[in-house]
């Protein structure tokens, strides 16, 4: 099995093919778009926030299989989380991809499907798109007191 075979597993491709929460929200409290400089993948997220908690999430994903799978897995868990929780899981993902750290666990454990991609540094930006876009949108919301 090659490194590419390890990455493009059937379960990961299923996530990429069926984007969770793959529609934009009609009236979000905040939105942000992030583009990967390495491959051109793009993710736009919309957030609804109440008392510092993400209560609804929508996204438009135009990304490679890894960015799409990451976005789908992320969207399946993010509702009910705070911006600080999103920052922590983003740091954990960065550690997994860039520093050979352990994959996320608990409800975020499906993100471990992306662990084989750590050997492809040019794909890290795409994998982190939903995390970065959500943090950016959350910071916009914080600036406008929605968070």
Short mmCIF file of C-alpha atoms in Angstrom, two decimals:
data_model
loop_
_atom_site.label_atom_id
_atom_site.label_comp_id
_atom_site.label_asym_id
_atom_site.label_seq_id
_atom_site.Cartn_x
_atom_site.Cartn_y
_atom_site.Cartn_z
CA UNK A 1 0.00 0.00 0.00
CA UNK A 2 1.34 3.46 -0.89
CA UNK A 3 0.98 6.69 1.04
CA UNK A 4 -1.68 7.77 -1.44
CA UNK A 5 -3.62 4.56 -0.81
CA UNK A 6 -3.46 5.31 2.91
CA UNK A 7 -4.93 8.75 2.35
CA UNK A 8 -7.69 8.02 -0.13
CA UNK A 9 -9.53 5.40 1.90
CA UNK A 10 -13.14 4.57 1.11
CA UNK A 11 -14.48 6.18 4.30
CA UNK A 12 -12.58 9.42 3.67
CA UNK A 13 -13.82 9.54 0.08
CA UNK A 14 -17.38 9.03 1.32
CA UNK A 15 -17.02 12.11 3.54
CA UNK A 16 -15.63 14.05 0.58
CA UNK A 17 -18.50 12.98 -1.65
CA UNK A 18 -21.30 13.93 0.75
CA UNK A 19 -20.52 17.30 2.33
CA UNK A 20 -22.20 17.62 5.72
CA UNK A 21 -24.02 20.95 6.16
CA UNK A 22 -23.12 21.78 2.58
CA UNK A 23 -25.50 24.71 2.21
CA UNK A 24 -24.89 28.35 3.10
CA UNK A 25 -27.04 29.81 5.90
CA UNK A 26 -29.66 32.40 4.96
CA UNK A 27 -28.95 34.87 7.76
CA UNK A 28 -25.60 34.10 9.41
CA UNK A 29 -24.14 36.09 12.27
CA UNK A 30 -20.75 35.85 10.57
CA UNK A 31 -19.13 34.37 7.46
CA UNK A 32 -15.60 33.87 6.19
CA UNK A 33 -13.90 32.43 3.13
CA UNK A 34 -10.44 30.87 3.18
CA UNK A 35 -8.45 29.70 0.16
CA UNK A 36 -5.52 27.31 0.13
CA UNK A 37 -2.54 28.93 -1.56
CA UNK A 38 -1.09 25.54 -2.43
CA UNK A 39 -4.00 24.06 -4.37
CA UNK A 40 -6.73 26.69 -4.75
CA UNK A 41 -9.26 24.83 -2.60
CA UNK A 42 -11.81 27.19 -1.04
CA UNK A 43 -14.21 26.95 1.89
CA UNK A 44 -16.79 29.53 2.92
CA UNK A 45 -18.46 29.08 6.30
CA UNK A 46 -21.50 30.74 7.85
CA UNK A 47 -22.09 30.75 11.60
CA UNK A 48 -25.07 31.36 13.83
CA UNK A 49 -23.96 32.05 17.39
CA UNK A 50 -25.78 32.32 20.70
CA UNK A 51 -24.12 32.96 24.07
CA UNK A 52 -20.70 32.18 22.62
CA UNK A 53 -21.74 28.84 21.16
CA UNK A 54 -22.05 27.92 17.47
CA UNK A 55 -25.73 27.06 17.06
CA UNK A 56 -25.81 26.57 13.30
CA UNK A 57 -23.21 26.09 10.62
CA UNK A 58 -23.33 26.13 6.85
CA UNK A 59 -20.59 25.88 4.28
CA UNK A 60 -19.77 26.02 0.61
CA UNK A 61 -16.86 23.74 -0.20
CA UNK A 62 -14.91 23.86 -3.44
CA UNK A 63 -11.95 21.74 -2.46
CA UNK A 64 -9.92 18.66 -3.21
CA UNK A 65 -10.91 15.35 -1.63
CA UNK A 66 -8.88 16.04 1.52
CA UNK A 67 -10.30 19.53 2.01
CA UNK A 68 -13.81 18.27 1.30
CA UNK A 69 -13.50 15.35 3.72
CA UNK A 70 -12.04 17.58 6.42
CA UNK A 71 -14.88 20.08 5.92
CA UNK A 72 -17.49 17.36 6.12
CA UNK A 73 -16.08 15.76 9.26
CA UNK A 74 -15.62 19.18 10.88
CA UNK A 75 -19.21 20.22 10.09
CA UNK A 76 -20.59 17.04 11.62
CA UNK A 77 -19.18 18.02 15.03
CA UNK A 78 -18.83 21.82 15.22
CA UNK A 79 -22.39 22.81 16.21
CA UNK A 80 -22.49 23.26 19.97
CA UNK A 81 -18.83 24.25 20.19
CA UNK A 82 -17.25 27.54 21.26
CA UNK A 83 -14.62 29.42 19.29
CA UNK A 84 -12.02 28.39 21.89
CA UNK A 85 -12.92 24.72 21.33
CA UNK A 86 -12.48 25.21 17.58
CA UNK A 87 -9.09 26.84 18.17
CA UNK A 88 -8.01 23.90 20.35
CA UNK A 89 -9.01 21.28 17.79
CA UNK A 90 -7.32 23.30 15.04
CA UNK A 91 -4.11 23.31 17.11
CA UNK A 92 -4.44 19.56 17.59
CA UNK A 93 -4.86 19.06 13.83
CA UNK A 94 -1.83 21.25 13.11
CA UNK A 95 0.17 19.21 15.60
CA UNK A 96 -0.95 15.96 13.98
CA UNK A 97 -0.09 17.17 10.48
CA UNK A 98 3.09 19.13 11.11
CA UNK A 99 4.65 17.70 14.27
CA UNK A 100 3.63 14.03 14.18
CA UNK A 101 1.29 14.58 17.14
CA UNK A 102 -1.59 12.30 18.01
CA UNK A 103 -4.83 12.57 16.03
CA UNK A 104 -7.89 14.12 17.65
CA UNK A 105 -10.01 11.83 19.76
CA UNK A 106 -13.47 11.76 21.30
CA UNK A 107 -16.13 13.21 19.03
CA UNK A 108 -13.43 14.56 16.68
CA UNK A 109 -11.86 11.12 16.16
CA UNK A 110 -12.95 10.80 12.51
CA UNK A 111 -10.38 13.51 11.73
CA UNK A 112 -7.78 10.78 12.28
CA UNK A 113 -8.70 9.59 8.77
CA UNK A 114 -6.60 12.55 7.57
CA UNK A 115 -3.50 11.50 9.51
CA UNK A 116 -1.81 9.79 6.52
CA UNK A 117 -1.78 13.20 4.77
CA UNK A 118 0.86 14.50 7.18
CA UNK A 119 3.52 13.35 4.70
CA UNK A 120 2.06 15.70 2.07
CA UNK A 121 2.78 19.19 3.44
CA UNK A 122 1.21 20.80 0.37
CA UNK A 123 -2.18 19.40 1.47
CA UNK A 124 -2.14 20.68 5.06
CA UNK A 125 -3.66 24.06 4.13
CA UNK A 126 -6.58 22.38 2.39
CA UNK A 127 -7.24 20.11 5.37
CA UNK A 128 -7.22 23.10 7.75
CA UNK A 129 -9.60 25.24 5.65
CA UNK A 130 -12.79 24.66 7.69
CA UNK A 131 -10.92 25.28 10.95
CA UNK A 132 -9.34 28.50 9.70
CA UNK A 133 -12.55 29.78 8.12
CA UNK A 134 -14.55 29.07 11.29
CA UNK A 135 -12.00 30.85 13.49
CA UNK A 136 -11.98 33.82 11.10
CA UNK A 137 -15.80 33.98 11.07
CA UNK A 138 -15.87 33.60 14.86
CA UNK A 139 -13.43 36.47 15.25
CA UNK A 140 -15.65 38.64 13.05
CA UNK A 141 -18.61 37.67 15.21
CA UNK A 142 -16.63 38.48 18.37
CA UNK A 143 -15.81 41.91 16.99
CA UNK A 144 -19.52 42.51 16.41
CA UNK A 145 -20.50 41.04 19.82
CA UNK A 146 -22.33 38.02 18.35
CA UNK A 147 -20.02 35.66 20.24
#
